[in-house]
């Protein structure tokens, strides 16, 4: 499926049955776009009210994108975005966002602060211990922060307070949470897939993945990792205690972003260079 620009993230929304792909504007001040691909084949492009930096979803028809001073809440069915300003943070450059199981949002900033919201616009807790918050994922009501500068992962409890912190390889780049309660991290320079348990935060598996692993997606059966040096995506079974390769597919150029639809067993691979979105049906079933 065609998609130009330089997309940075993708999520699959179960309620609307659509893939949402986030693409920043051509310059830092230009509005970002959210492109929606329906399973039926239709495509819609939503221009956001301003620039955005990261994407999260709830699987129930909503998406959230971080921006300066707050975030955009998007109704995917209606194709409407609502700007939300966080109290007393109008000058904060938010760089990451995640939604917890209880519906509360966790955001991170360029100055290394993690914010846990108590309502749509009020901050309940914040901690400033990072070089920069590059990405956040939620597992239940816990959150895990990825700091690429320190190549570390740090867990936050349900109150938003720091729990454990661990180094994550030589160059941690991407992070996702999977349906089995694990957090997956790619160590691109170190050539590894890292698998963490969250409560407590502990590294459970470290497995060599060559050819510049970068993109990630979790599913009920397999963990998906893209190899950007060879334009390949690999599905690993993690249930045996060590990742076991089950399937491998060639992909579009620079497959930085992955998303998975468990209901239809469909893997989506998004090119970061404008080569489009690849849809691989029966992705895990081929094993």
mmCIF file of C-alpha atoms in Angstrom:
data_model
loop_
_atom_site.group_PDB
_atom_site.id
_atom_site.type_symbol
_atom_site.label_atom_id
_atom_site.label_comp_id
_atom_site.label_asym_id
_atom_site.label_seq_id
_atom_site.Cartn_x
_atom_site.Cartn_y
_atom_site.Cartn_z
ATOM 1 C CA UNK A 1 0.000 0.000 0.000
ATOM 2 C CA UNK A 2 1.516 3.377 -0.965
ATOM 3 C CA UNK A 3 2.607 5.813 1.744
ATOM 4 C CA UNK A 4 5.093 8.600 1.149
ATOM 5 C CA UNK A 5 7.069 10.692 3.619
ATOM 6 C CA UNK A 6 9.080 9.299 6.507
ATOM 7 C CA UNK A 7 6.686 7.441 8.847
ATOM 8 C CA UNK A 8 7.917 6.927 12.397
ATOM 9 C CA UNK A 9 5.374 4.684 14.140
ATOM 10 C CA UNK A 10 2.358 2.447 13.558
ATOM 11 C CA UNK A 11 -0.341 0.816 15.693
ATOM 12 C CA UNK A 12 -3.201 -1.527 14.885
ATOM 13 C CA UNK A 13 -6.565 -0.659 16.433
ATOM 14 C CA UNK A 14 -8.751 -3.700 17.065
ATOM 15 C CA UNK A 15 -12.070 -1.881 17.489
ATOM 16 C CA UNK A 16 -11.959 -0.023 14.165
ATOM 17 C CA UNK A 17 -9.956 -2.723 12.387
ATOM 18 C CA UNK A 18 -7.484 -0.186 11.079
ATOM 19 C CA UNK A 19 -3.766 0.458 10.935
ATOM 20 C CA UNK A 20 -2.755 3.973 12.034
ATOM 21 C CA UNK A 21 0.598 5.262 10.770
ATOM 22 C CA UNK A 22 2.159 8.430 12.172
ATOM 23 C CA UNK A 23 4.251 10.628 9.872
ATOM 24 C CA UNK A 24 5.876 13.870 11.111
ATOM 25 C CA UNK A 25 5.768 16.993 8.952
ATOM 26 C CA UNK A 26 8.619 17.842 6.616
ATOM 27 C CA UNK A 27 9.965 20.385 9.125
ATOM 28 C CA UNK A 28 9.703 20.351 12.942
ATOM 29 C CA UNK A 29 6.935 22.983 13.002
ATOM 30 C CA UNK A 30 4.763 21.449 10.279
ATOM 31 C CA UNK A 31 1.592 19.505 11.192
ATOM 32 C CA UNK A 32 1.969 15.751 11.424
ATOM 33 C CA UNK A 33 -0.348 13.291 9.703
ATOM 34 C CA UNK A 34 -2.047 10.084 10.776
ATOM 35 C CA UNK A 35 -2.855 7.763 7.883
ATOM 36 C CA UNK A 36 -5.564 5.165 8.531
ATOM 37 C CA UNK A 37 -5.623 1.935 6.514
ATOM 38 C CA UNK A 38 -8.847 -0.053 6.896
ATOM 39 C CA UNK A 39 -8.844 -3.843 6.626
ATOM 40 C CA UNK A 40 -11.415 -3.417 3.863
ATOM 41 C CA UNK A 41 -8.831 -1.512 1.832
ATOM 42 C CA UNK A 42 -9.843 2.113 2.250
ATOM 43 C CA UNK A 43 -7.334 4.804 3.238
ATOM 44 C CA UNK A 44 -7.879 8.100 5.069
ATOM 45 C CA UNK A 45 -5.336 10.757 5.954
ATOM 46 C CA UNK A 46 -5.863 12.949 9.005
ATOM 47 C CA UNK A 47 -3.816 16.132 9.306
ATOM 48 C CA UNK A 48 -3.202 16.860 12.987
ATOM 49 C CA UNK A 49 -3.556 20.368 14.469
ATOM 50 C CA UNK A 50 0.228 20.659 14.799
ATOM 51 C CA UNK A 51 3.514 18.751 14.948
ATOM 52 C CA UNK A 52 3.712 15.484 16.887
ATOM 53 C CA UNK A 53 6.505 13.266 18.155
ATOM 54 C CA UNK A 54 5.171 9.828 19.172
ATOM 55 C CA UNK A 55 2.110 7.578 18.881
ATOM 56 C CA UNK A 56 0.190 5.302 21.252
ATOM 57 C CA UNK A 57 -3.205 3.624 21.113
ATOM 58 C CA UNK A 58 -5.734 1.902 23.344
ATOM 59 C CA UNK A 59 -7.006 -0.708 20.875
ATOM 60 C CA UNK A 60 -10.511 0.631 21.479
ATOM 61 C CA UNK A 61 -10.774 3.287 18.801
ATOM 62 C CA UNK A 62 -8.489 6.008 20.155
ATOM 63 C CA UNK A 63 -4.939 7.111 19.411
ATOM 64 C CA UNK A 64 -2.740 9.554 21.316
ATOM 65 C CA UNK A 65 0.163 11.580 19.958
ATOM 66 C CA UNK A 66 2.593 13.618 22.039
ATOM 67 C CA UNK A 67 3.288 17.226 21.101
ATOM 68 C CA UNK A 68 4.718 20.362 22.648
ATOM 69 C CA UNK A 69 2.735 21.216 25.768
ATOM 70 C CA UNK A 70 0.516 18.136 25.705
ATOM 71 C CA UNK A 71 -0.933 15.620 23.291
ATOM 72 C CA UNK A 72 -3.573 15.009 20.628
ATOM 73 C CA UNK A 73 -6.441 12.610 21.361
ATOM 74 C CA UNK A 74 -7.711 11.069 18.122
ATOM 75 C CA UNK A 75 -11.070 9.382 17.525
ATOM 76 C CA UNK A 76 -10.066 6.948 14.800
ATOM 77 C CA UNK A 77 -13.613 6.165 13.640
ATOM 78 C CA UNK A 78 -14.516 9.835 13.279
ATOM 79 C CA UNK A 79 -11.083 10.908 12.063
ATOM 80 C CA UNK A 80 -11.022 13.798 14.535
ATOM 81 C CA UNK A 81 -8.114 15.039 16.670
ATOM 82 C CA UNK A 82 -8.536 17.049 19.878
ATOM 83 C CA UNK A 83 -5.574 19.013 21.315
ATOM 84 C CA UNK A 84 -5.070 18.451 25.057
ATOM 85 C CA UNK A 85 -2.846 20.856 27.024
ATOM 86 C CA UNK A 86 -1.221 19.511 30.174
ATOM 87 C CA UNK A 87 -1.469 21.858 33.134
ATOM 88 C CA UNK A 88 1.617 24.048 33.671
ATOM 89 C CA UNK A 89 3.566 22.328 30.866
ATOM 90 C CA UNK A 90 2.929 24.593 27.884
ATOM 91 C CA UNK A 91 6.653 24.886 27.109
ATOM 92 C CA UNK A 92 7.517 21.208 27.549
ATOM 93 C CA UNK A 93 8.712 19.264 24.514
ATOM 94 C CA UNK A 94 7.013 15.906 24.935
ATOM 95 C CA UNK A 95 8.797 13.144 23.033
ATOM 96 C CA UNK A 96 7.039 9.921 24.088
ATOM 97 C CA UNK A 97 3.612 8.681 25.143
ATOM 98 C CA UNK A 98 1.949 5.484 26.366
ATOM 99 C CA UNK A 99 -1.495 4.540 27.682
ATOM 100 C CA UNK A 100 -1.814 2.285 30.735
ATOM 101 C CA UNK A 101 -4.497 -0.359 31.285
ATOM 102 C CA UNK A 102 -6.373 1.994 33.614
ATOM 103 C CA UNK A 103 -6.537 4.642 30.894
ATOM 104 C CA UNK A 104 -3.991 7.010 32.418
ATOM 105 C CA UNK A 105 -1.358 8.411 30.092
ATOM 106 C CA UNK A 106 2.398 8.492 30.693
ATOM 107 C CA UNK A 107 4.471 11.005 28.723
ATOM 108 C CA UNK A 108 8.178 11.712 28.468
ATOM 109 C CA UNK A 109 10.081 14.834 27.563
ATOM 110 C CA UNK A 110 13.256 15.890 25.794
ATOM 111 C CA UNK A 111 14.768 17.062 29.097
ATOM 112 C CA UNK A 112 14.517 13.563 30.592
ATOM 113 C CA UNK A 113 11.325 13.758 32.659
ATOM 114 C CA UNK A 114 8.576 11.122 32.813
ATOM 115 C CA UNK A 115 5.067 12.405 33.589
ATOM 116 C CA UNK A 116 2.222 10.214 34.837
ATOM 117 C CA UNK A 117 -1.140 11.930 34.428
ATOM 118 C CA UNK A 118 -3.888 11.726 37.037
ATOM 119 C CA UNK A 119 -6.539 13.047 34.659
ATOM 120 C CA UNK A 120 -6.667 14.124 31.028
ATOM 121 C CA UNK A 121 -4.620 17.262 31.745
ATOM 122 C CA UNK A 122 -3.245 17.081 35.314
ATOM 123 C CA UNK A 123 0.144 15.638 36.289
ATOM 124 C CA UNK A 124 0.005 13.231 39.231
ATOM 125 C CA UNK A 125 3.725 12.357 39.360
ATOM 126 C CA UNK A 126 6.889 13.203 37.493
ATOM 127 C CA UNK A 127 10.461 11.967 37.736
ATOM 128 C CA UNK A 128 13.489 13.578 36.106
ATOM 129 C CA UNK A 129 16.296 11.039 35.967
ATOM 130 C CA UNK A 130 16.774 10.414 32.248
ATOM 131 C CA UNK A 131 19.019 11.929 29.605
ATOM 132 C CA UNK A 132 15.937 11.976 27.379
ATOM 133 C CA UNK A 133 12.745 9.967 27.262
ATOM 134 C CA UNK A 134 12.804 8.412 23.793
ATOM 135 C CA UNK A 135 9.940 5.925 24.138
ATOM 136 C CA UNK A 136 7.508 4.566 26.727
ATOM 137 C CA UNK A 137 5.429 1.389 26.798
ATOM 138 C CA UNK A 138 2.821 0.289 29.315
ATOM 139 C CA UNK A 139 2.351 -3.188 30.728
ATOM 140 C CA UNK A 140 -0.787 -3.158 32.845
ATOM 141 C CA UNK A 141 -0.485 -0.091 35.067
ATOM 142 C CA UNK A 142 3.315 -0.174 35.021
ATOM 143 C CA UNK A 143 5.322 1.752 32.447
ATOM 144 C CA UNK A 144 8.806 1.183 31.049
ATOM 145 C CA UNK A 145 10.901 4.105 29.792
ATOM 146 C CA UNK A 146 13.531 3.730 27.076
ATOM 147 C CA UNK A 147 16.461 6.164 27.233
ATOM 148 C CA UNK A 148 18.614 5.723 24.142
ATOM 149 C CA UNK A 149 21.337 8.057 25.385
ATOM 150 C CA UNK A 150 21.919 5.880 28.444
ATOM 151 C CA UNK A 151 20.839 2.717 26.524
ATOM 152 C CA UNK A 152 18.670 1.855 29.502
ATOM 153 C CA UNK A 153 15.165 0.760 30.457
ATOM 154 C CA UNK A 154 13.498 1.959 33.672
ATOM 155 C CA UNK A 155 10.211 0.820 35.175
ATOM 156 C CA UNK A 156 7.638 3.119 36.763
ATOM 157 C CA UNK A 157 5.037 1.777 39.176
ATOM 158 C CA UNK A 158 1.307 2.557 39.154
ATOM 159 C CA UNK A 159 1.984 5.809 41.034
ATOM 160 C CA UNK A 160 4.532 6.891 38.417
ATOM 161 C CA UNK A 161 7.511 6.427 40.716
ATOM 162 C CA UNK A 162 10.794 4.857 39.656
ATOM 163 C CA UNK A 163 11.300 1.179 40.453
ATOM 164 C CA UNK A 164 14.151 -0.667 38.724
ATOM 165 C CA UNK A 165 16.529 0.434 35.982
ATOM 166 C CA UNK A 166 18.699 -1.771 33.764
ATOM 167 C CA UNK A 167 21.182 -1.234 30.992
ATOM 168 C CA UNK A 168 19.811 -2.491 27.667
ATOM 169 C CA UNK A 169 22.621 -3.706 25.441
ATOM 170 C CA UNK A 170 24.980 -1.391 23.562
ATOM 171 C CA UNK A 171 22.434 0.743 21.689
ATOM 172 C CA UNK A 172 18.792 0.194 22.621
ATOM 173 C CA UNK A 173 16.593 1.688 19.907
ATOM 174 C CA UNK A 174 13.001 0.357 19.944
ATOM 175 C CA UNK A 175 10.652 -0.977 22.614
ATOM 176 C CA UNK A 176 7.215 -2.640 22.670
ATOM 177 C CA UNK A 177 5.056 -4.554 25.144
ATOM 178 C CA UNK A 178 3.553 -7.849 23.978
ATOM 179 C CA UNK A 179 0.302 -9.644 24.920
ATOM 180 C CA UNK A 180 2.186 -12.088 27.185
ATOM 181 C CA UNK A 181 3.281 -9.290 29.546
ATOM 182 C CA UNK A 182 6.829 -9.030 28.245
ATOM 183 C CA UNK A 183 8.717 -5.952 27.098
ATOM 184 C CA UNK A 184 10.844 -6.371 23.973
ATOM 185 C CA UNK A 185 13.809 -4.164 23.087
ATOM 186 C CA UNK A 186 16.070 -4.111 20.032
ATOM 187 C CA UNK A 187 19.772 -3.454 20.586
ATOM 188 C CA UNK A 188 20.736 -2.348 17.093
ATOM 189 C CA UNK A 189 24.473 -1.827 17.523
ATOM 190 C CA UNK A 190 24.835 -4.885 19.747
ATOM 191 C CA UNK A 191 22.758 -7.056 17.396
ATOM 192 C CA UNK A 192 20.352 -8.410 20.001
ATOM 193 C CA UNK A 193 16.715 -8.938 20.875
ATOM 194 C CA UNK A 194 16.273 -8.305 24.598
ATOM 195 C CA UNK A 195 13.259 -9.631 26.512
ATOM 196 C CA UNK A 196 12.309 -8.173 29.906
ATOM 197 C CA UNK A 197 9.826 -9.035 32.597
ATOM 198 C CA UNK A 198 8.234 -5.930 34.093
ATOM 199 C CA UNK A 199 7.244 -6.446 37.737
ATOM 200 C CA UNK A 200 10.021 -6.578 38.791
ATOM 201 C CA UNK A 201 12.016 -5.350 35.791
ATOM 202 C CA UNK A 202 14.410 -8.150 34.893
ATOM 203 C CA UNK A 203 16.182 -9.202 31.701
ATOM 204 C CA UNK A 204 14.928 -12.687 30.879
ATOM 205 C CA UNK A 205 16.349 -13.303 27.422
ATOM 206 C CA UNK A 206 19.084 -11.872 25.198
ATOM 207 C CA UNK A 207 19.373 -13.351 21.745
ATOM 208 C CA UNK A 208 21.658 -12.440 18.824
ATOM 209 C CA UNK A 209 19.845 -10.903 15.853
ATOM 210 C CA UNK A 210 22.225 -9.775 13.085
ATOM 211 C CA UNK A 211 21.791 -7.203 10.315
ATOM 212 C CA UNK A 212 20.741 -4.151 12.363
ATOM 213 C CA UNK A 213 17.577 -5.193 14.256
ATOM 214 C CA UNK A 214 15.280 -2.203 14.747
ATOM 215 C CA UNK A 215 11.489 -2.503 14.358
ATOM 216 C CA UNK A 216 9.387 -4.526 16.808
ATOM 217 C CA UNK A 217 5.880 -5.881 17.223
ATOM 218 C CA UNK A 218 4.457 -8.316 19.745
ATOM 219 C CA UNK A 219 1.701 -10.845 19.092
ATOM 220 C CA UNK A 220 0.106 -13.784 20.882
ATOM 221 C CA UNK A 221 2.319 -16.338 19.139
ATOM 222 C CA UNK A 222 5.480 -14.613 17.933
ATOM 223 C CA UNK A 223 7.743 -11.631 18.555
ATOM 224 C CA UNK A 224 8.494 -9.753 15.336
ATOM 225 C CA UNK A 225 11.846 -8.088 14.656
ATOM 226 C CA UNK A 226 12.907 -6.245 11.503
ATOM 227 C CA UNK A 227 16.470 -6.399 10.180
ATOM 228 C CA UNK A 228 17.030 -3.067 8.473
ATOM 229 C CA UNK A 229 20.362 -3.966 6.853
ATOM 230 C CA UNK A 230 18.712 -6.701 4.767
ATOM 231 C CA UNK A 231 15.069 -5.492 4.653
ATOM 232 C CA UNK A 232 13.813 -8.597 6.412
ATOM 233 C CA UNK A 233 11.367 -9.341 9.221
ATOM 234 C CA UNK A 234 11.654 -12.410 11.457
ATOM 235 C CA UNK A 235 9.090 -13.985 13.768
ATOM 236 C CA UNK A 236 10.481 -15.562 16.953
ATOM 237 C CA UNK A 237 8.761 -17.952 19.347
ATOM 238 C CA UNK A 238 9.729 -16.894 22.898
ATOM 239 C CA UNK A 239 7.912 -19.617 24.848
ATOM 240 C CA UNK A 240 10.856 -22.027 25.183
ATOM 241 C CA UNK A 241 13.072 -19.618 27.140
ATOM 242 C CA UNK A 242 15.233 -18.772 24.148
ATOM 243 C CA UNK A 243 13.944 -17.133 20.943
ATOM 244 C CA UNK A 244 13.380 -19.664 18.150
ATOM 245 C CA UNK A 245 13.019 -18.393 14.582
ATOM 246 C CA UNK A 246 9.755 -19.595 13.013
ATOM 247 C CA UNK A 247 9.187 -17.431 9.945
ATOM 248 C CA UNK A 248 11.131 -14.939 7.836
ATOM 249 C CA UNK A 249 9.905 -12.544 5.138
ATOM 250 C CA UNK A 250 11.500 -10.009 2.778
ATOM 251 C CA UNK A 251 10.133 -6.510 3.347
ATOM 252 C CA UNK A 252 9.857 -3.014 1.963
ATOM 253 C CA UNK A 253 12.918 -0.782 2.231
ATOM 254 C CA UNK A 254 13.974 0.360 5.727
ATOM 255 C CA UNK A 255 11.308 -1.534 7.742
ATOM 256 C CA UNK A 256 11.513 0.590 10.888
ATOM 257 C CA UNK A 257 7.903 0.252 12.117
ATOM 258 C CA UNK A 258 5.857 -2.912 12.635
ATOM 259 C CA UNK A 259 2.305 -3.563 13.814
ATOM 260 C CA UNK A 260 0.319 -6.778 14.189
ATOM 261 C CA UNK A 261 -3.365 -7.725 14.027
ATOM 262 C CA UNK A 262 -3.831 -10.913 16.039
ATOM 263 C CA UNK A 263 -7.441 -11.394 14.938
ATOM 264 C CA UNK A 264 -6.487 -11.805 11.277
ATOM 265 C CA UNK A 265 -2.851 -12.901 11.779
ATOM 266 C CA UNK A 266 -1.673 -9.953 9.687
ATOM 267 C CA UNK A 267 1.712 -8.269 10.033
ATOM 268 C CA UNK A 268 2.128 -4.691 8.817
ATOM 269 C CA UNK A 269 5.593 -3.430 7.872
ATOM 270 C CA UNK A 270 6.053 0.317 7.369
ATOM 271 C CA UNK A 271 8.938 1.742 5.363
ATOM 272 C CA UNK A 272 10.680 4.771 6.854
ATOM 273 C CA UNK A 273 11.796 5.975 3.418
ATOM 274 C CA UNK A 274 8.442 6.262 1.656
ATOM 275 C CA UNK A 275 8.436 2.786 0.083
ATOM 276 C CA UNK A 276 4.952 2.126 1.477
ATOM 277 C CA UNK A 277 3.201 -0.244 3.880
ATOM 278 C CA UNK A 278 3.548 -3.980 3.387
ATOM 279 C CA UNK A 279 0.737 -6.255 4.569
ATOM 280 C CA UNK A 280 1.681 -9.907 5.234
ATOM 281 C CA UNK A 281 -1.410 -12.077 5.684
ATOM 282 C CA UNK A 282 -1.312 -15.352 7.625
ATOM 283 C CA UNK A 283 2.056 -14.159 8.926
ATOM 284 C CA UNK A 284 2.424 -16.465 11.927
ATOM 285 C CA UNK A 285 0.265 -19.239 10.484
ATOM 286 C CA UNK A 286 2.928 -20.139 7.930
ATOM 287 C CA UNK A 287 5.032 -21.666 10.696
#
